[in-house]
JSON list of N, CA and C in Angstrom, two decimals:
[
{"chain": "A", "resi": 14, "resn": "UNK", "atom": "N", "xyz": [104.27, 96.04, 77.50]},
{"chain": "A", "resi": 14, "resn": "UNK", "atom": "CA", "xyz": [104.43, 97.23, 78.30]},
{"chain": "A", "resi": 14, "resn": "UNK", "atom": "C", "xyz": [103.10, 97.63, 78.95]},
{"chain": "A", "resi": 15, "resn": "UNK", "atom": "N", "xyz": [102.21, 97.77, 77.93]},
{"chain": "A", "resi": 15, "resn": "UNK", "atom": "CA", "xyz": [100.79, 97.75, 78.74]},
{"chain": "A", "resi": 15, "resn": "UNK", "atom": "C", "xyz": [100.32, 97.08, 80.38]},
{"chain": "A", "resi": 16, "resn": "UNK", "atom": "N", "xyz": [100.57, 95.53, 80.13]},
{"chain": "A", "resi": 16, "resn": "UNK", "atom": "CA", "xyz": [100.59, 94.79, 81.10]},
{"chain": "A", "resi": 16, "resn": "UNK", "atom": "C", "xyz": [101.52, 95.15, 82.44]},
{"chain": "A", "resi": 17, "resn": "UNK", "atom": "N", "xyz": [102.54, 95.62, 82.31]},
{"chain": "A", "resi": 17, "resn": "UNK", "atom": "CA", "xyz": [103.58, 96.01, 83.79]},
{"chain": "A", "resi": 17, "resn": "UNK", "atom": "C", "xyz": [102.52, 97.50, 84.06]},
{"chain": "A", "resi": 18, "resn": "UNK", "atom": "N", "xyz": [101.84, 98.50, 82.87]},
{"chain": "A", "resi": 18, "resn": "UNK", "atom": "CA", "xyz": [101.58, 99.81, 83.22]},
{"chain": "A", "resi": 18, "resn": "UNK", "atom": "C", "xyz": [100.06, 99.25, 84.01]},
{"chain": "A", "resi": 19, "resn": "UNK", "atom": "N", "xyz": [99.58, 98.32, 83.84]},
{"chain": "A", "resi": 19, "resn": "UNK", "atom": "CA", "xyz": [98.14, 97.91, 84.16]},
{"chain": "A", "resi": 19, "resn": "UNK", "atom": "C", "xyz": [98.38, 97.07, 85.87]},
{"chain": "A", "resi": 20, "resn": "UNK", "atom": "N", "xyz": [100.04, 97.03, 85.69]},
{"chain": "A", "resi": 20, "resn": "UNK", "atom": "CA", "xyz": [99.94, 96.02, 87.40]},
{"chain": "A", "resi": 20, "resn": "UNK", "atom": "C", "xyz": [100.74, 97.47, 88.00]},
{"chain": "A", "resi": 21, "resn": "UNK", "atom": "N", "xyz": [101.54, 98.58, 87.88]},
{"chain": "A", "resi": 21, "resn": "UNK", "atom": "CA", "xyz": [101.94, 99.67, 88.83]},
{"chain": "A", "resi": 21, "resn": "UNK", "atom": "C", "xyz": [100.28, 100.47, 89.02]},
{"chain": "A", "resi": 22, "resn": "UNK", "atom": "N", "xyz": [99.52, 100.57, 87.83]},
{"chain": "A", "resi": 22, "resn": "UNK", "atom": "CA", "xyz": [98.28, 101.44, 88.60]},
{"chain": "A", "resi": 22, "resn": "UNK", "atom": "C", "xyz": [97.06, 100.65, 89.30]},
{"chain": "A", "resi": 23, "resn": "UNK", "atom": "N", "xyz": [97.47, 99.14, 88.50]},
{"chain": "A", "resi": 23, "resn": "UNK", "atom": "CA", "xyz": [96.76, 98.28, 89.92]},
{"chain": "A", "resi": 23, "resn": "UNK", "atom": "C", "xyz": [97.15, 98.92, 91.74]},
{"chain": "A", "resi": 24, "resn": "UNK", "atom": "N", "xyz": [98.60, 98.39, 91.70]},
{"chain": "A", "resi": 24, "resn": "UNK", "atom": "CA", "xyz": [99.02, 98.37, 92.72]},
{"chain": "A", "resi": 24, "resn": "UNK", "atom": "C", "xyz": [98.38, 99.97, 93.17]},
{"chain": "A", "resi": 25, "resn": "UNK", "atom": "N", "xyz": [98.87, 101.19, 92.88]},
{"chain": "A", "resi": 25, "resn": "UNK", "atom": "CA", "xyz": [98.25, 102.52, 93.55]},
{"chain": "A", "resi": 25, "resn": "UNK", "atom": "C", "xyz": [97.24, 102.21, 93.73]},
{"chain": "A", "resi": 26, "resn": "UNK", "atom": "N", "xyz": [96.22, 101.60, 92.86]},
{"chain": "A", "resi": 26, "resn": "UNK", "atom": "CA", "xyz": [94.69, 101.95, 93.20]},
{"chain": "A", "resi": 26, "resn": "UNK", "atom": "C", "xyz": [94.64, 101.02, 94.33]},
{"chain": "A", "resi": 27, "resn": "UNK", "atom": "N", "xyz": [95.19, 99.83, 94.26]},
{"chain": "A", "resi": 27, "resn": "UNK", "atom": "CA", "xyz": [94.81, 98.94, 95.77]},
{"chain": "A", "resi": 27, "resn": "UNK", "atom": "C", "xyz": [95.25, 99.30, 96.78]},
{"chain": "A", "resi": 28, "resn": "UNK", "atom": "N", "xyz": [96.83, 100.63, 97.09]},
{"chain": "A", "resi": 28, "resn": "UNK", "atom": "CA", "xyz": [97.19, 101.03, 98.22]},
{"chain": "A", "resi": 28, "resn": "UNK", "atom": "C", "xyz": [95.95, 102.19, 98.48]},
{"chain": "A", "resi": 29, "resn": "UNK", "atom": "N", "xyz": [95.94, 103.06, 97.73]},
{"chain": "A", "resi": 29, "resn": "UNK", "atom": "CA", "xyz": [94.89, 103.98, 97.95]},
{"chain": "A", "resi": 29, "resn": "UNK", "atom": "C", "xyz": [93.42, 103.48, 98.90]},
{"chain": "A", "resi": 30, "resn": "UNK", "atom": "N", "xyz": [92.65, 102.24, 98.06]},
{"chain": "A", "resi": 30, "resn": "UNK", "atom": "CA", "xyz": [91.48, 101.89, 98.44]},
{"chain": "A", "resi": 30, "resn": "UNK", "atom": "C", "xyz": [92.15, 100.91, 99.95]},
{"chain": "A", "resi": 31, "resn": "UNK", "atom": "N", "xyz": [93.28, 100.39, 100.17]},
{"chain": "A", "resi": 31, "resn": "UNK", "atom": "CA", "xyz": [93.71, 99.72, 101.40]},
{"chain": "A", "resi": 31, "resn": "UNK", "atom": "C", "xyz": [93.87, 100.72, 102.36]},
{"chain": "A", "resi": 32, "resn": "UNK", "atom": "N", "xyz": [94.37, 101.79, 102.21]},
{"chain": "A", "resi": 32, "resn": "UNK", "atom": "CA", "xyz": [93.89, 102.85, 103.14]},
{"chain": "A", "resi": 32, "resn": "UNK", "atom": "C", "xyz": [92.85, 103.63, 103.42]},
{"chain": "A", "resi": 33, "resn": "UNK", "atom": "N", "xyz": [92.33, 103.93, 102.86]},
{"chain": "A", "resi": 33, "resn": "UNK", "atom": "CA", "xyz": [90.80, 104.54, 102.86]},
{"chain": "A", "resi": 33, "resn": "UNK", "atom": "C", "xyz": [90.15, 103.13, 103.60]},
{"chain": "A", "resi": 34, "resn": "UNK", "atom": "N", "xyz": [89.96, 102.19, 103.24]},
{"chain": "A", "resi": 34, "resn": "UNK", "atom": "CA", "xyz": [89.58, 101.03, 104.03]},
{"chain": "A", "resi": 34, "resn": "UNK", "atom": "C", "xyz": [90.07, 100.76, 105.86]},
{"chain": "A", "resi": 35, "resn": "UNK", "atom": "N", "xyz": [91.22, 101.15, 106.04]},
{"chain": "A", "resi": 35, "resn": "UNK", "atom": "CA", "xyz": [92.10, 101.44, 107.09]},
{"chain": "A", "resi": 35, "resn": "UNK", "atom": "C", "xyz": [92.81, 99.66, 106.93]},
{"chain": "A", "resi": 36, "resn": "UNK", "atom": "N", "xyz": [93.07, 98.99, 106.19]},
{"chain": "A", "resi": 36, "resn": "UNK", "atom": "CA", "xyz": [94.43, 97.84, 105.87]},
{"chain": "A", "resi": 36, "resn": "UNK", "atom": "C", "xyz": [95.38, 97.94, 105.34]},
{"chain": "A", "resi": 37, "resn": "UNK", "atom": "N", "xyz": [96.45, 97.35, 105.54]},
{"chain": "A", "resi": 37, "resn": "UNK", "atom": "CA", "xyz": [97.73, 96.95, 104.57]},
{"chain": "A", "resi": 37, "resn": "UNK", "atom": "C", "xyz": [98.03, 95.94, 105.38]},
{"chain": "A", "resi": 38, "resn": "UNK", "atom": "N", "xyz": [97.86, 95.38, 103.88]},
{"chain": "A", "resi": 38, "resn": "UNK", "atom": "CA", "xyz": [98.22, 93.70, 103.97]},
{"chain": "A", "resi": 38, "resn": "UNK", "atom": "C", "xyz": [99.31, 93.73, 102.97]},
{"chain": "A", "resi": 39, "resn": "UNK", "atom": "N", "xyz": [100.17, 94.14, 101.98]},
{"chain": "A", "resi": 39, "resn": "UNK", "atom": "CA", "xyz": [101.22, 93.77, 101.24]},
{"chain": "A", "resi": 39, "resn": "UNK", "atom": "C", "xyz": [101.00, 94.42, 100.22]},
{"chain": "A", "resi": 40, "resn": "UNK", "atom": "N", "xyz": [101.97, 94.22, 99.39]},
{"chain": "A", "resi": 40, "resn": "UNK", "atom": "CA", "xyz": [101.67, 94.54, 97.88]},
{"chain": "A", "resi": 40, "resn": "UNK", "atom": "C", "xyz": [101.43, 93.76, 96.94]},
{"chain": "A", "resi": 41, "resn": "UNK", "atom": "N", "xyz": [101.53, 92.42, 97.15]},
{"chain": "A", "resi": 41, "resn": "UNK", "atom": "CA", "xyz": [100.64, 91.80, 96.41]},
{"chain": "A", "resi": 41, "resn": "UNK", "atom": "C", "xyz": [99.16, 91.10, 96.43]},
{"chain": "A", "resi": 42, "resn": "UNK", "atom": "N", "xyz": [98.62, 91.85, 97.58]},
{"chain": "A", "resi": 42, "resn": "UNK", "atom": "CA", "xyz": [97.30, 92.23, 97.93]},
{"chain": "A", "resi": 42, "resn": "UNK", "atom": "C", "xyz": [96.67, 93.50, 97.02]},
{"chain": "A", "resi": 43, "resn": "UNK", "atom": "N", "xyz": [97.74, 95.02, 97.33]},
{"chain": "A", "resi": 43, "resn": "UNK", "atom": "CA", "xyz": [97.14, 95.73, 96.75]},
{"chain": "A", "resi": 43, "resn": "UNK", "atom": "C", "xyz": [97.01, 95.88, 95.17]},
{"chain": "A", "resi": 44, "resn": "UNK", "atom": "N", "xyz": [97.88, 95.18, 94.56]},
{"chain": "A", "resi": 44, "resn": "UNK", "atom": "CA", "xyz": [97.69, 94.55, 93.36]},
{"chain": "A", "resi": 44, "resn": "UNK", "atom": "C", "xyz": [96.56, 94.44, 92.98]},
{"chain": "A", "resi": 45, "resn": "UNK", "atom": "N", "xyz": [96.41, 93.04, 93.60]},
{"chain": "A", "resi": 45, "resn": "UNK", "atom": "CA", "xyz": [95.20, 92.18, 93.24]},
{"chain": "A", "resi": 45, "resn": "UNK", "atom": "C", "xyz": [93.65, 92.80, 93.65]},
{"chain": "A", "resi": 46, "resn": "UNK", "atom": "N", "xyz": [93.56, 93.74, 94.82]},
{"chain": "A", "resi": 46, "resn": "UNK", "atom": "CA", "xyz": [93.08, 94.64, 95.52]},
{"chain": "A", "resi": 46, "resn": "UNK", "atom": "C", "xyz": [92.43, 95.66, 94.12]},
{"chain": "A", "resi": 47, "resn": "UNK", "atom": "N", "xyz": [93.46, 96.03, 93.65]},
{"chain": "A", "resi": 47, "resn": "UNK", "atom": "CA", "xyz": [93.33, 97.18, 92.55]},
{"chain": "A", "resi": 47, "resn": "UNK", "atom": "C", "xyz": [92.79, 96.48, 91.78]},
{"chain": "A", "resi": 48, "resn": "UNK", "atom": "N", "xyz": [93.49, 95.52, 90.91]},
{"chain": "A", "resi": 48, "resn": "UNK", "atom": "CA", "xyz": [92.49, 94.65, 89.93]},
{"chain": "A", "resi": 48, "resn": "UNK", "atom": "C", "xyz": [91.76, 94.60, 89.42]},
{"chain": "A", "resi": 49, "resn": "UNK", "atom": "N", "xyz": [91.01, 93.69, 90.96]},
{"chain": "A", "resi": 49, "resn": "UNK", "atom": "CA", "xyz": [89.94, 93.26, 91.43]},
{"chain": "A", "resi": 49, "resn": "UNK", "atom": "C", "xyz": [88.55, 94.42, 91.40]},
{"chain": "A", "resi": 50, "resn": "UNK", "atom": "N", "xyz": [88.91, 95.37, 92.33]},
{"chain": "A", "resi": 50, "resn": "UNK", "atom": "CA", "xyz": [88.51, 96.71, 92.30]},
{"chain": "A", "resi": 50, "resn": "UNK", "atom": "C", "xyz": [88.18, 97.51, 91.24]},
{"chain": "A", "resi": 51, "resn": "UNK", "atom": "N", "xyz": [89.05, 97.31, 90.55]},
{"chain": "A", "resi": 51, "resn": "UNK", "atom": "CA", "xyz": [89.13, 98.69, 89.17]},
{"chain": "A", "resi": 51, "resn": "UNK", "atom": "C", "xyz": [87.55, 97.36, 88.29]},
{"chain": "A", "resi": 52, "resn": "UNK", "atom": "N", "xyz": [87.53, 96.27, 88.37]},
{"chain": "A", "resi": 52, "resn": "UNK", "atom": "CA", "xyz": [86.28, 95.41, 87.54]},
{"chain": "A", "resi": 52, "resn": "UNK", "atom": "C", "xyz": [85.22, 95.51, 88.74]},
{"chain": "A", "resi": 53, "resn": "UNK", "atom": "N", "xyz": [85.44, 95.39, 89.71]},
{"chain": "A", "resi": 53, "resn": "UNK", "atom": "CA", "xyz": [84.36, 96.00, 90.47]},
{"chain": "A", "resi": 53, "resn": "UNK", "atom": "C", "xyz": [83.13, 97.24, 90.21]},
{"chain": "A", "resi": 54, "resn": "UNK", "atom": "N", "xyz": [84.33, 97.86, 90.44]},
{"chain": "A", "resi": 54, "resn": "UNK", "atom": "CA", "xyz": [83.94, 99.45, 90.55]},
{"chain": "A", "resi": 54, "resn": "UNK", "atom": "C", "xyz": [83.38, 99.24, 89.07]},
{"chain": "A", "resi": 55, "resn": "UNK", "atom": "N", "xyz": [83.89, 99.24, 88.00]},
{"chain": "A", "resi": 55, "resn": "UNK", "atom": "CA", "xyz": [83.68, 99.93, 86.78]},
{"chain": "A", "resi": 55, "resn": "UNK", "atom": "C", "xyz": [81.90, 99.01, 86.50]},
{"chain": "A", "resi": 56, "resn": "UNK", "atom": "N", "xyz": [81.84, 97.51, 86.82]},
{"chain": "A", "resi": 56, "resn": "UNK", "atom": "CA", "xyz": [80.93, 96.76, 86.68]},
{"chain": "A", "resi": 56, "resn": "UNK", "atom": "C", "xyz": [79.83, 98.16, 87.41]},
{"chain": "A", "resi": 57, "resn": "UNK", "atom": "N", "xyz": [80.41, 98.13, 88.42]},
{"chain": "A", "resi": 57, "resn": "UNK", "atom": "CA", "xyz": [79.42, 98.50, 89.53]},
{"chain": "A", "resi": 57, "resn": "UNK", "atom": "C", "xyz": [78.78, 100.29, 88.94]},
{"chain": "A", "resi": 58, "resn": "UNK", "atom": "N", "xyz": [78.97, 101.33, 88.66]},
{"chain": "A", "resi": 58, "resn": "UNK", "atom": "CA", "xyz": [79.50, 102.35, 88.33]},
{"chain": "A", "resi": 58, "resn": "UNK", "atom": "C", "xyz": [79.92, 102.83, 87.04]},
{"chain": "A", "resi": 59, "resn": "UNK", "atom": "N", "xyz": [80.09, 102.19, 86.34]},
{"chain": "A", "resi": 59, "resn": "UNK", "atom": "CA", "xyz": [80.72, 102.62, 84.80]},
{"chain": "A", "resi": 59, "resn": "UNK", "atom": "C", "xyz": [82.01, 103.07, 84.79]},
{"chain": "A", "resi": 60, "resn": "UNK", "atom": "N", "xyz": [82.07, 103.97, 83.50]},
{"chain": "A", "resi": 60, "resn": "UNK", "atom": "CA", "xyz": [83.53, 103.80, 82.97]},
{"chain": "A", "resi": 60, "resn": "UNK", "atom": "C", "xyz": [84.22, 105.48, 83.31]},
{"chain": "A", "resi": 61, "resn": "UNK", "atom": "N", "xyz": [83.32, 106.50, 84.35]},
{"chain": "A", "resi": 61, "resn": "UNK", "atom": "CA", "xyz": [82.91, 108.16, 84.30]},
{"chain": "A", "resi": 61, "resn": "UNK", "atom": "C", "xyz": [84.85, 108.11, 85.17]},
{"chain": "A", "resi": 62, "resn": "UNK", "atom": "N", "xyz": [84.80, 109.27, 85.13]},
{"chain": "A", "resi": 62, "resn": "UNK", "atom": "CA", "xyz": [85.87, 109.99, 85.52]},
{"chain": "A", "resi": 62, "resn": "UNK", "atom": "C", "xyz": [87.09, 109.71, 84.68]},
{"chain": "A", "resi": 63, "resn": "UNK", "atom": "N", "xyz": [88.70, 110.20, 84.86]},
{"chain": "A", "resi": 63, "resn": "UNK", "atom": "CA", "xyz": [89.55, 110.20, 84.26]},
{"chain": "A", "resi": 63, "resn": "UNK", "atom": "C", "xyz": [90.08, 108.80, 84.22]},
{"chain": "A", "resi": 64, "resn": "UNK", "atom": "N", "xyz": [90.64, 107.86, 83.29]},
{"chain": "A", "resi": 64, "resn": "UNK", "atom": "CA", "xyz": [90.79, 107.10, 83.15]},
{"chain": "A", "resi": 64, "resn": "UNK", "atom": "C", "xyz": [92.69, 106.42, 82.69]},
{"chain": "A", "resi": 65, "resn": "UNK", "atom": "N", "xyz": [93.30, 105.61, 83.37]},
{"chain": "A", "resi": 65, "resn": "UNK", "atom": "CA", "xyz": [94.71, 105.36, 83.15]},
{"chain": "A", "resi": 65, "resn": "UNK", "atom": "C", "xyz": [94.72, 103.79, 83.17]},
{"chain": "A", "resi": 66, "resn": "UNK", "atom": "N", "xyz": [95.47, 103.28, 82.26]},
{"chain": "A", "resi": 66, "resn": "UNK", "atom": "CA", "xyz": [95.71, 102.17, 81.58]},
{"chain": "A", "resi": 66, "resn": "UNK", "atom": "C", "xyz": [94.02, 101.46, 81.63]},
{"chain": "A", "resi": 67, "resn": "UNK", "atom": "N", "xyz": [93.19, 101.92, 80.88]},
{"chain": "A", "resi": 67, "resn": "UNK", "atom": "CA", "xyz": [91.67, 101.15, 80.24]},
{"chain": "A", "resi": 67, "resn": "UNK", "atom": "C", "xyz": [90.96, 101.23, 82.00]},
{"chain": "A", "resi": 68, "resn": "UNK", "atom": "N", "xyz": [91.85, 101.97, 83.01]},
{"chain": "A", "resi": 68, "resn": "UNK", "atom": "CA", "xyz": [90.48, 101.58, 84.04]},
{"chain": "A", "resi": 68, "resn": "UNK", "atom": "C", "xyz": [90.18, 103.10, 85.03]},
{"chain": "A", "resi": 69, "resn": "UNK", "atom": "N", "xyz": [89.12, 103.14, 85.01]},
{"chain": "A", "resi": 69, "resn": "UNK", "atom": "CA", "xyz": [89.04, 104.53, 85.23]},
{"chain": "A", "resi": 69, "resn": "UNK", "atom": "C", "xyz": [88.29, 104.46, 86.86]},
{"chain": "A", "resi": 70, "resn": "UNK", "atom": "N", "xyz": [89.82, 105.80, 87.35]},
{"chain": "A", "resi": 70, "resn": "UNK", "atom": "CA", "xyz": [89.94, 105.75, 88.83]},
{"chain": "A", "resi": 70, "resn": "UNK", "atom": "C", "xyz": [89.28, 106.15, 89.15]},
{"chain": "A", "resi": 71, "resn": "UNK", "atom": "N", "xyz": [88.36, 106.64, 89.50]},
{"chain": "A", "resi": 71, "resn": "UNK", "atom": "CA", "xyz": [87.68, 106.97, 90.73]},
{"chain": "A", "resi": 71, "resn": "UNK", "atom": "C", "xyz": [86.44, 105.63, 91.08]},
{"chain": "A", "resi": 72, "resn": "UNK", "atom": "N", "xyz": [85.53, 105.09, 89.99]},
{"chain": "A", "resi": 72, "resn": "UNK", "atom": "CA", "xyz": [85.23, 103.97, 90.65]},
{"chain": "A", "resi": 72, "resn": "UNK", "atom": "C", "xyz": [85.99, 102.56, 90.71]},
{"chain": "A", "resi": 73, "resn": "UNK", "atom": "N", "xyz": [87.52, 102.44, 90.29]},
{"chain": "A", "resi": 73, "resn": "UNK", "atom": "CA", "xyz": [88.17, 102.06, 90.68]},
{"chain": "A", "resi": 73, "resn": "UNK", "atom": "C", "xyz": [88.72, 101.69, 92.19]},
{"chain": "A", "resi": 74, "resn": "UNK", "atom": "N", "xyz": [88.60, 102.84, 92.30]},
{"chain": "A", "resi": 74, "resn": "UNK", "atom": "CA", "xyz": [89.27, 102.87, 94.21]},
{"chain": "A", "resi": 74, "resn": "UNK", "atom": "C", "xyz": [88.05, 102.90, 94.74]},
{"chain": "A", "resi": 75, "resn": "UNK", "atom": "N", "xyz": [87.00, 103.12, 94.66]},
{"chain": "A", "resi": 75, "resn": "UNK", "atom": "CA", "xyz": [85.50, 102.89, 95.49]},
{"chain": "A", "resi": 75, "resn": "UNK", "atom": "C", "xyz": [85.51, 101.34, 95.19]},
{"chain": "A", "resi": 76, "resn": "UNK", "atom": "N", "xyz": [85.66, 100.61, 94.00]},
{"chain": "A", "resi": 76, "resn": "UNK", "atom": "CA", "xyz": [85.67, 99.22, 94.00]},
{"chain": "A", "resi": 76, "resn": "UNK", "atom": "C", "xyz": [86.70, 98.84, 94.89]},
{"chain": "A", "resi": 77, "resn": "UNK", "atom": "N", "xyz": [87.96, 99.19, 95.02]},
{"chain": "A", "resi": 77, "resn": "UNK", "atom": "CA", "xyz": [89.02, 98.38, 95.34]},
{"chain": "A", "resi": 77, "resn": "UNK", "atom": "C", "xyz": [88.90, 98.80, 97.18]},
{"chain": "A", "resi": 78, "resn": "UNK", "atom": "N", "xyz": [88.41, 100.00, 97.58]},
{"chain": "A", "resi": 78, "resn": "UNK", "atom": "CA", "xyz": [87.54, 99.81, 98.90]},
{"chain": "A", "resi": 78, "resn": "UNK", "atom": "C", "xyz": [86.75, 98.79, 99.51]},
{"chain": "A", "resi": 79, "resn": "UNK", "atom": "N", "xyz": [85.55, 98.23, 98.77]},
{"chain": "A", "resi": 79, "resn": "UNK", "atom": "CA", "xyz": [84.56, 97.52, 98.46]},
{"chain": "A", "resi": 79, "resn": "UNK", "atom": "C", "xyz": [85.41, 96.05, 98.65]},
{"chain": "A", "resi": 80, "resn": "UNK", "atom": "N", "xyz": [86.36, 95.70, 98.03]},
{"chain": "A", "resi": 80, "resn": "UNK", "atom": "CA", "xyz": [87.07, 94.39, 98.00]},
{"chain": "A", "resi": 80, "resn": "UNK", "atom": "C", "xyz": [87.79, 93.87, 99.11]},
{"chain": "A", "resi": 81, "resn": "UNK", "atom": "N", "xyz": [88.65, 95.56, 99.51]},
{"chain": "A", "resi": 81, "resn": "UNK", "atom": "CA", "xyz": [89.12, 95.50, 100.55]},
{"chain": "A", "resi": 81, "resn": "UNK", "atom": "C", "xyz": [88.34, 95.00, 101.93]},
{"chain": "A", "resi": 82, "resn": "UNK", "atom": "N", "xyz": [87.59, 95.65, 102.25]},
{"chain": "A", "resi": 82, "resn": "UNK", "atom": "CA", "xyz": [86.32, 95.79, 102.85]},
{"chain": "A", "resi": 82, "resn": "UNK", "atom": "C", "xyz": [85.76, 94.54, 103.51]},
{"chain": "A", "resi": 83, "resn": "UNK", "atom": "N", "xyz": [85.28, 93.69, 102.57]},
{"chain": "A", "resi": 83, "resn": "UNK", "atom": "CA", "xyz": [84.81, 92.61, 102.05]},
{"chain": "A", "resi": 83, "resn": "UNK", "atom": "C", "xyz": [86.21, 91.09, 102.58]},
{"chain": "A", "resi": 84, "resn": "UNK", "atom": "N", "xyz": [87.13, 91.54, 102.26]},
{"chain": "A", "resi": 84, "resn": "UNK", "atom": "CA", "xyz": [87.93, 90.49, 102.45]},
{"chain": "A", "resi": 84, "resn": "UNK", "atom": "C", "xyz": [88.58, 90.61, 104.13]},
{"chain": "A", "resi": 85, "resn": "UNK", "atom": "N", "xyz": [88.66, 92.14, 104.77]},
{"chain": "A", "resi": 85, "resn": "UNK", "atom": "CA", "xyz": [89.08, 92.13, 105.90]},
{"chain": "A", "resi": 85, "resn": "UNK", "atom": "C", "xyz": [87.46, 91.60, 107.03]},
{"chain": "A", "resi": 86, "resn": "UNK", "atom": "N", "xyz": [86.44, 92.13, 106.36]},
{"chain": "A", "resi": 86, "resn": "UNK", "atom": "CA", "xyz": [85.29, 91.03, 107.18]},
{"chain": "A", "resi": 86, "resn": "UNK", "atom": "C", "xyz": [85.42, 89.68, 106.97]},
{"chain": "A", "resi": 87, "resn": "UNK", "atom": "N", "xyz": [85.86, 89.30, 106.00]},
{"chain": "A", "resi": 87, "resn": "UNK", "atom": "CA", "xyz": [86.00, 87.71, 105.81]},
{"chain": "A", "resi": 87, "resn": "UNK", "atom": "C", "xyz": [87.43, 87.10, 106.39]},
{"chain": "A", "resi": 88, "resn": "UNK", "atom": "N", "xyz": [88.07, 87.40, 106.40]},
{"chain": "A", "resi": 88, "resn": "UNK", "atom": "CA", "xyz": [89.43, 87.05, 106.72]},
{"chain": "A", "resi": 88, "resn": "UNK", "atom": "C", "xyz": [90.44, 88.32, 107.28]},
{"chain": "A", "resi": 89, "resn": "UNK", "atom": "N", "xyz": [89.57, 88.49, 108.14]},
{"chain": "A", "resi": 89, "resn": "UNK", "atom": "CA", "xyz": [90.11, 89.50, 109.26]},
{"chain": "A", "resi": 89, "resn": "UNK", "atom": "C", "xyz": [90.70, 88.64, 110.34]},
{"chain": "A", "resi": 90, "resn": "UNK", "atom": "N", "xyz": [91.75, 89.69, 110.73]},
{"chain": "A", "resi": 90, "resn": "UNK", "atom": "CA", "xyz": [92.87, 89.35, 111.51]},
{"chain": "A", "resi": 90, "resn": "UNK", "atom": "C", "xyz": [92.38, 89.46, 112.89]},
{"chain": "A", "resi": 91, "resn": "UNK", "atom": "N", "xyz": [92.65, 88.52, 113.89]},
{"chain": "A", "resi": 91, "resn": "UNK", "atom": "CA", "xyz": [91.98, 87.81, 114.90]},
{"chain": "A", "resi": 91, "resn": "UNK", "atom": "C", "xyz": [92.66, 89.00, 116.07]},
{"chain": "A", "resi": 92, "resn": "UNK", "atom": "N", "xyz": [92.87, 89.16, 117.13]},
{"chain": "A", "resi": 92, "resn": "UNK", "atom": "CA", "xyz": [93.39, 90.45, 117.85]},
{"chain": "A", "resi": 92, "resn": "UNK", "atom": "C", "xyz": [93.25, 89.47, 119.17]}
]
């Protein structure tokens, strides 16, 4: 149960930081987005603010910004 509660607040934290970023690419971006992000951020930042399933949001979504960020300069969509 842990594991499904650790991939729905993935997913928020990666839609959150995919908008604040200004992308949406899917949901199994913002997933991985969140993830990715929530070990980001926390590496980056520590463990401070309120915290839901072991990863605590607020440098969560500044990480999952950061990823976002990072991957639309790298593999940004051509126009």
């Amino acid at each position: 149960m842990h594991f499904l509660w650790t991939l729905i607040v993935g997913a928020v934290i990666g839609s959150v930081g995919g908008a604040i970023a200004g992308e949406k690419r899917g949901c199994i971006f913002d997933i991985v987005a969140g993830l990715v992000g929530a070990s980001i951020g926390q590496a980056l930042f520590g463990n401070w603010g309120p915290q839901v399933a072991d990863m605590a949001i607020v440098p969560a979504i500044i990480g999952a910004v950061i990823f976002v960020a990072v991957v639309s300069f790298l593999f940004g969509r051509k126009k």
